[in-house]
Each structure stands twice: as C-alpha cells, then as structure tokens.
C-alpha positions as CSV (number, residue, x, y, z in Angstrom):
1,M,166.5,-91.7,272.8
2,Q,170.0,-92.0,274.3
3,D,172.5,-89.5,275.7
4,A,175.4,-89.6,273.3
5,K,177.7,-87.8,275.6
6,N,177.5,-90.4,278.3
7,Y,177.5,-93.3,275.7
8,Y,180.9,-92.1,274.3
9,K,182.3,-90.5,277.3
10,N,186.1,-90.0,277.3
11,N,186.4,-91.3,273.7
12,D,187.6,-88.5,271.5
13,E,188.7,-90.6,268.6
14,I,185.2,-91.6,267.5
15,T,183.5,-89.1,265.2
16,T,180.7,-88.9,262.7
17,P,179.4,-86.1,260.5
18,T,178.2,-83.0,262.4
19,S,175.8,-80.2,261.6
20,H,174.2,-77.4,263.5
21,R,170.5,-76.6,263.4
22,E,168.9,-73.2,263.9
23,G,166.0,-72.4,266.2
24,E,167.1,-74.5,269.1
25,S,167.2,-72.9,272.6
26,E,170.2,-72.9,274.8
27,P,170.0,-73.6,278.5
28,S,170.0,-70.7,281.0
29,E,171.9,-70.6,284.2
30,D,168.7,-70.8,286.2
31,D,167.5,-74.0,284.6
32,P,168.1,-77.1,286.8
33,K,168.2,-79.3,283.8
34,P,169.1,-78.6,280.2
35,P,166.0,-78.5,278.0
36,M,165.3,-81.4,275.7
37,R,165.5,-80.6,272.0
38,Q,162.2,-80.8,270.1
39,T,163.7,-81.7,266.8
40,P,166.1,-84.5,265.9
41,M,169.8,-83.5,265.8
42,T,172.7,-85.1,264.1
43,F,175.5,-86.8,265.9
44,D,178.1,-84.4,267.3
45,L,180.7,-86.0,269.5
46,D,183.0,-83.0,269.3
47,M,180.6,-81.0,271.5
48,D,181.9,-78.6,274.1
49,K,183.2,-80.4,277.2
50,N,181.7,-77.7,279.4
51,E,179.5,-79.2,282.1
52,N,176.7,-76.8,281.3
53,S,176.6,-77.7,277.6
54,V,173.4,-79.4,276.3
55,P,173.8,-83.1,275.8
56,V,173.2,-84.3,272.3
57,Q,170.1,-86.4,271.9
58,I,169.8,-89.0,269.2
59,E,166.3,-89.6,267.8
60,D,166.2,-93.4,267.5
61,D,162.6,-93.7,266.2
62,E,162.9,-90.9,263.6
63,E,160.7,-92.7,261.1
64,D,157.7,-92.3,263.5
65,T,158.4,-88.8,264.8
66,Q,159.4,-86.8,261.7
67,K,156.9,-85.2,259.4
68,Q,155.6,-87.2,256.4
69,N,157.4,-85.4,253.6
70,H,160.0,-86.2,250.9
71,A,162.7,-86.6,253.5
72,A,160.6,-89.2,255.3
73,E,160.2,-91.1,252.1
74,F,164.0,-90.8,251.5
75,L,164.5,-92.4,254.9
76,K,162.1,-95.2,254.0
77,Y,164.1,-96.2,250.9
78,H,167.3,-95.8,252.9
79,H,166.1,-98.4,255.4
80,K,164.8,-100.6,252.5
81,F,168.2,-100.7,250.8
82,N,169.9,-101.7,254.0
83,H,171.2,-98.3,255.1
84,C,173.1,-97.7,251.9
85,S,174.8,-94.3,251.2
86,P,172.4,-91.4,250.6
87,A,174.4,-90.7,247.4
88,K,173.2,-94.0,246.1
89,I,169.6,-93.2,246.8
90,Q,170.0,-89.9,244.9
91,A,171.7,-91.7,242.0
92,M,168.8,-94.2,241.7
93,A,166.4,-91.3,241.8
94,K,168.2,-89.6,238.9
95,K,168.1,-92.8,236.9
96,G,164.4,-93.1,237.5
97,E,164.4,-96.2,239.7
98,L,163.1,-94.1,242.6
99,P,160.9,-90.9,242.6
100,K,162.7,-88.0,241.0
101,Y,162.2,-85.6,243.9
102,L,164.4,-87.8,246.1
103,A,167.4,-86.6,244.2
104,T,167.0,-83.0,245.5
105,C,165.2,-83.3,248.8
106,D,166.7,-82.9,252.2
107,V,168.7,-85.9,253.4
108,P,167.4,-87.1,256.8
109,V,169.5,-88.4,259.7
110,C,169.5,-92.1,260.4
111,S,170.2,-92.9,264.0
112,A,171.3,-96.5,263.3
113,C,173.9,-95.2,260.8
114,Q,175.2,-92.8,263.5
115,F,175.9,-95.7,265.8
116,G,176.8,-98.4,263.4
117,K,179.1,-96.5,261.1
118,A,181.1,-94.5,263.5
119,T,184.8,-94.7,262.9
120,R,188.0,-93.6,264.5
121,R,189.5,-90.4,263.4
122,P,193.0,-91.0,261.9
123,W,195.6,-89.4,264.1
124,R,198.2,-89.2,261.3
125,T,198.5,-89.3,257.5
126,K,201.1,-90.6,255.2
127,N,202.0,-89.1,251.8
128,K,202.1,-91.4,248.8
129,K,205.6,-92.6,248.0
130,N,205.1,-92.4,244.2
131,G,202.4,-91.3,241.8
132,R,202.2,-94.6,240.0
133,K,198.7,-96.0,239.4
134,A,198.0,-99.7,239.9
135,K,197.0,-101.7,236.9
136,T,193.2,-102.0,236.6
137,A,191.1,-104.9,235.3
138,T,189.5,-104.4,232.0
139,R,186.8,-107.1,232.1
140,P,184.9,-109.2,234.7
141,G,186.8,-112.1,236.1
142,Q,190.2,-110.9,235.1
143,V,191.2,-110.3,238.7
144,V,189.3,-111.4,241.8
145,S,190.4,-110.3,245.3
146,V,189.7,-112.8,248.1
147,D,189.8,-112.4,251.9
148,M,188.3,-113.8,255.0
149,M,186.6,-112.3,258.0
150,E,186.1,-114.2,261.3
151,A,183.2,-113.6,263.7
152,G,183.5,-113.7,267.4
153,I,179.9,-114.7,267.7
154,P,178.7,-118.0,266.1
155,G,176.1,-117.3,263.4
156,L,172.9,-119.3,262.8
157,I,172.7,-121.6,259.8
158,P,169.4,-121.2,258.0
159,Q,167.2,-124.3,257.9
160,T,163.8,-125.0,256.4
161,S,163.4,-128.7,257.4
162,G,164.8,-131.5,259.5
163,F,166.3,-131.4,263.0
164,L,167.9,-128.2,264.2
165,T,171.6,-128.3,263.9
166,K,174.0,-127.2,266.6
167,E,176.7,-126.2,264.1
168,R,177.3,-122.5,263.4
169,Y,178.9,-120.2,260.9
170,R,182.1,-118.7,262.2
171,V,183.9,-117.4,259.0
172,A,182.8,-115.6,255.8
173,T,185.0,-115.5,252.7
174,V,184.5,-112.5,250.4
175,Y,185.3,-112.5,246.7
176,V,185.4,-109.2,244.9
177,D,185.7,-108.7,241.2
178,Q,188.1,-105.8,240.6
179,Y,186.5,-104.7,237.4
180,S,182.9,-104.5,238.4
181,N,183.2,-104.3,242.2
182,F,180.7,-107.2,242.3
183,S,181.2,-109.4,245.5
184,Y,180.1,-112.8,246.7
185,V,180.1,-113.9,250.3
186,H,180.4,-117.6,251.3
187,F,179.8,-118.6,254.9
188,Q,182.0,-121.3,256.5
189,K,182.2,-123.2,259.7
190,S,186.0,-123.0,259.8
191,T,189.0,-121.5,258.1
192,S,190.1,-124.9,256.7
193,V,191.2,-125.3,253.1
194,E,188.3,-127.7,252.5
195,D,185.6,-125.3,253.5
196,T,187.3,-122.5,251.6
197,L,187.5,-124.5,248.4
198,V,183.7,-125.1,248.6
199,G,183.2,-121.3,248.6
200,K,185.7,-120.9,245.7
201,E,183.7,-123.4,243.6
202,A,180.4,-121.7,244.5
203,F,181.7,-118.4,243.3
204,E,183.0,-119.9,240.1
205,R,179.6,-121.5,239.4
206,L,177.9,-118.1,240.0
207,A,180.4,-116.4,237.6
208,A,179.7,-119.1,235.0
209,T,176.0,-118.3,235.0
210,Y,177.0,-114.9,233.7
211,G,179.4,-116.4,231.2
212,I,182.5,-115.3,233.1
213,Q,185.6,-117.4,233.9
214,V,187.9,-116.4,236.8
215,Q,191.4,-115.9,235.5
216,H,193.4,-114.5,238.4
217,C,193.0,-114.6,242.2
218,H,194.7,-112.1,244.5
219,A,194.7,-112.9,248.2
220,D,196.4,-112.6,251.6
221,N,198.6,-115.4,252.9
222,G,197.3,-118.0,255.4
223,T,194.7,-120.4,254.1
224,F,195.0,-119.0,250.5
225,A,198.7,-119.9,250.5
226,A,198.0,-123.6,251.4
227,K,198.8,-126.2,248.8
228,G,195.2,-127.3,248.4
229,W,194.2,-123.7,247.3
230,I,197.1,-123.3,245.0
231,D,196.5,-126.7,243.4
232,A,192.8,-125.8,242.8
233,C,193.8,-122.6,241.1
234,H,196.3,-124.4,238.8
235,R,193.7,-127.0,237.9
236,K,191.4,-124.2,236.7
237,K,194.3,-122.6,234.9
238,Q,194.1,-119.5,237.2
239,S,197.1,-117.5,238.2
240,I,197.5,-116.3,241.8
241,S,199.3,-113.6,243.6
242,F,199.6,-112.7,247.3
243,A,199.9,-109.6,249.4
244,G,203.1,-109.1,251.4
245,V,203.5,-110.3,255.0
246,N,201.4,-108.0,257.2
247,A,200.7,-105.8,254.1
248,H,196.9,-106.1,254.1
249,H,196.7,-102.8,252.2
250,Q,198.0,-104.7,249.2
251,N,194.7,-106.5,249.1
252,G,192.8,-103.3,249.6
253,R,189.7,-104.1,247.5
254,A,188.8,-107.1,249.6
255,E,189.7,-105.4,252.8
256,A,187.5,-102.3,251.9
257,R,184.6,-104.5,250.9
258,I,184.8,-106.4,254.2
259,K,184.7,-103.2,256.1
260,H,181.8,-101.9,254.0
261,I,179.8,-105.1,254.6
262,Q,180.6,-105.2,258.3
263,D,179.4,-101.6,258.7
264,M,176.1,-102.2,256.9
265,A,175.5,-105.4,258.7
266,H,176.3,-103.8,262.1
267,T,173.9,-100.9,261.3
268,S,171.1,-103.1,260.2
269,L,171.3,-105.3,263.3
270,I,171.2,-102.1,265.5
271,H,168.2,-100.8,263.6
272,A,166.3,-104.1,263.8
273,T,167.2,-104.9,267.5
274,K,165.9,-101.5,268.6
275,R,162.6,-102.2,266.9
276,W,162.1,-105.9,267.6
277,P,164.4,-106.9,270.5
278,E,162.5,-110.1,271.2
279,A,163.4,-111.6,267.8
280,I,166.7,-110.0,266.7
281,N,170.1,-110.8,268.2
282,A,173.7,-110.9,267.2
283,H,173.6,-114.5,266.1
284,L,171.7,-113.4,263.0
285,W,174.8,-111.8,261.6
286,P,175.1,-114.1,258.6
287,F,171.7,-112.9,257.4
288,A,172.7,-109.3,257.9
289,V,175.9,-109.8,256.1
290,R,174.2,-111.5,253.2
291,M,171.7,-108.7,252.8
292,A,174.4,-106.1,253.0
293,N,176.2,-107.7,250.2
294,L,173.0,-107.9,248.1
295,S,172.4,-104.2,248.7
296,I,176.0,-103.3,247.6
297,N,175.6,-105.4,244.4
298,A,172.2,-104.0,243.5
299,T,172.8,-100.3,244.2
300,P,174.8,-97.9,242.0
301,W,178.6,-98.0,242.2
302,L,179.5,-94.4,242.8
303,A,182.9,-94.7,241.2
304,D,181.3,-95.7,237.9
305,L,180.6,-92.7,235.6
306,K,177.3,-94.2,234.4
307,K,176.4,-95.1,238.0
308,R,175.8,-98.7,237.1
309,S,175.4,-101.3,239.8
310,P,178.1,-103.9,240.3
311,E,175.7,-106.6,239.2
312,E,175.1,-104.8,235.9
313,M,178.8,-104.4,235.3
314,F,179.5,-108.0,236.2
315,S,176.7,-109.4,234.0
316,G,177.2,-106.9,231.2
317,S,173.4,-106.4,230.9
318,K,170.8,-104.0,232.3
319,V,169.3,-105.2,235.7
320,D,166.0,-103.7,236.8
321,N,166.0,-102.8,240.5
322,N,162.4,-102.9,241.7
323,P,162.2,-101.2,245.2
324,K,159.0,-103.1,245.9
325,H,161.1,-106.3,246.2
326,W,163.2,-104.8,249.0
327,H,162.4,-104.8,252.7
328,H,164.6,-103.6,255.6
329,F,166.4,-106.2,257.5
330,G,164.5,-107.8,260.4
331,C,161.0,-106.8,259.4
332,P,158.2,-109.3,260.0
333,V,157.2,-111.5,257.1
334,F,153.9,-113.2,256.7
335,V,153.3,-116.3,254.7
336,L,149.8,-117.2,253.4
337,D,148.7,-120.6,254.8
338,K,147.6,-123.1,252.1
339,N,144.4,-124.0,254.0
340,M,143.5,-120.4,254.4
341,Q,144.1,-119.7,250.8
342,Q,141.7,-122.5,249.9
343,G,139.1,-121.2,252.3
344,R,139.5,-123.9,255.0
345,R,139.7,-123.1,258.7
346,P,143.2,-123.6,260.3
347,A,143.8,-126.5,262.7
348,G,142.3,-125.9,266.1
349,G,139.8,-123.3,264.9
350,K,142.3,-120.5,265.2
C-alpha cells in the first residue's frame, strides 16, 4: 500500500478517475494520525490540500484482500486480458465469451491501472477548424498506418537455444490497419531502413495468410521517407503518403495505437513487478508490448457496432476467444519434464 499524496506531491496535472465511497470515517482533531481506510479506495489526486486531510491509500494487492464475488472474478479476467478496458470485459460477457453476470456486476478498481495509465490533464482545448470527415478505409489492407517507438531501456531478445546474445531490442515499429484497427508490432535493434524493411515484409506475410494485400502505407517522415522504403513500396505496387513536418496528429491512428500499447505494457510491468520483483524488470518490455498488442487484437473493438475484435475484422471470419488460453503477464509457467512424464526420476534424484 502506498501513500498517493506523497507519491504525486506537487503534481496537479496528473489525474485519474475519482469516486467517493460511503461509510468511511473522517479523522478527528484529537487523533494523532489519520485512520487507515479498511476498504480499497479509488485514485483521487484532486484531494483537499489541507494538512489534516486523510491521505489516499491505494490497495495494491486487491485480488487477495477483496471478497470473492462477481467483482473479484471481473478483476481476474481484467488481469488475464492484460488490463484491458472494463468496457471490453463487459462486451465479451454480453457476447457470451465470459460469464453473463460480468456485464452488470460492479467494476472493481485495479491499482496497477491507476499507476500505469495516469495521464496529464489537458490545460487547453482547440475547436475543430472544419466539420469535414476524413476518408475511411472500406476493406482490410486498403490503408495501413506505420510509426516507430524507441525505448530508452534495451529490451531482451527471446532465445530458446544457443549462446546468450548481448544484442538488444531498442525500437518497435507498429503497423495499424485503418479498417479493422488490427495492429502488428515488429521489434528492431535500430531505426535503420534495413531493419524496418524486415518488419514491413513480416507484416505483409502475416496479411497474406489472411488473403490480404497491403495497398497503401501512411507514415511519418524520417526512416519511412528514405529511398529504400519508398522503393520497397513501389516494388509491391503500394502507394504511400506522409504526415506533415511535426504534424504527428496526421498519423493519429498509429500514434494512438502506440500510446495504447505503451500504457498497457507499462501497467502490466507494474503489476508483475509488484508481485514477482525477483524475476520481472524493465528489460522485459518487448514481451509486455507483444502481449499488449495481442490483447488489443483479440478483445472487442468498442468503436465497432457489432463489437467484433480487430482480428475478426481483419480476417473476415469468426475468431473464438477462449479465456482459458490467457494468463496475466509475468505469471510463473511450469513445463512438464519429459522424464517425469514417462515416470523416470529426474537427474540427481530431485
């Protein structure tokens, strides 16, 4: 449990959803210390700045302390699907993929989401200059947005055999289909055109397995404006367009997806580190990013009226989402040893 007031002291621009619970006692003037709350409370960083106010306490092991009810089961699926939006859990419950009662039960508070998804409050807003709507894609592969995100911490490269490598991932390129909102993440060691083209070909091979051919790429400048990238698009008979200089909002689909993936990966790392600090560290961010992307593709897209998942819309077919196949990021996994399966004793008698 952590004192949120001290953690975010003098930072009024960070905010998260707030609520007020009944039945909680307020401190009296004679109490030397404010009483600790007996029930979890949601994040409230707009609390009274009075010195006598009760500090907000964040329950960071809520799955162990709360009552075993429908809300606890809701939280379990929330963790399984990598801290996805509660609205997605409710949508899956309405579709029958999860128990029906999760669609109407109380939504619990996730402490990892309170920390990992906190954002700055906008200090100004701007009216739209015109009411024109952007052209929308009508089929998968018609328009694909591309953008890069660079990590300040080198990420581990997964290995199953051989000598351990000292190379690390430092870049991730995100491809987003504008029709289905389906995304693909390719990890790279650098921002070079050669590494980026490897990711482009990997995404095109993935799309080909669904019978889809990429027709147009929309990207920022930089690596994507290099001659090698443009020539590769022309060889595949793909058109290409670019956002304006310092106009990242013109590539908003890719920018929004990167933010979504970063928030989910950040949250899952916080959640796992708190529960298994000996094994989890920030260098595992490629694994967290990959799982975040898998969760986004497999869970309902809330903008779709039928609440289909991006993978369903991209493939054009029904995709069954079995919750038994999902485990929250960072949980221990056990593999059955071949000798034990055959009834033999392990080496060394252990």
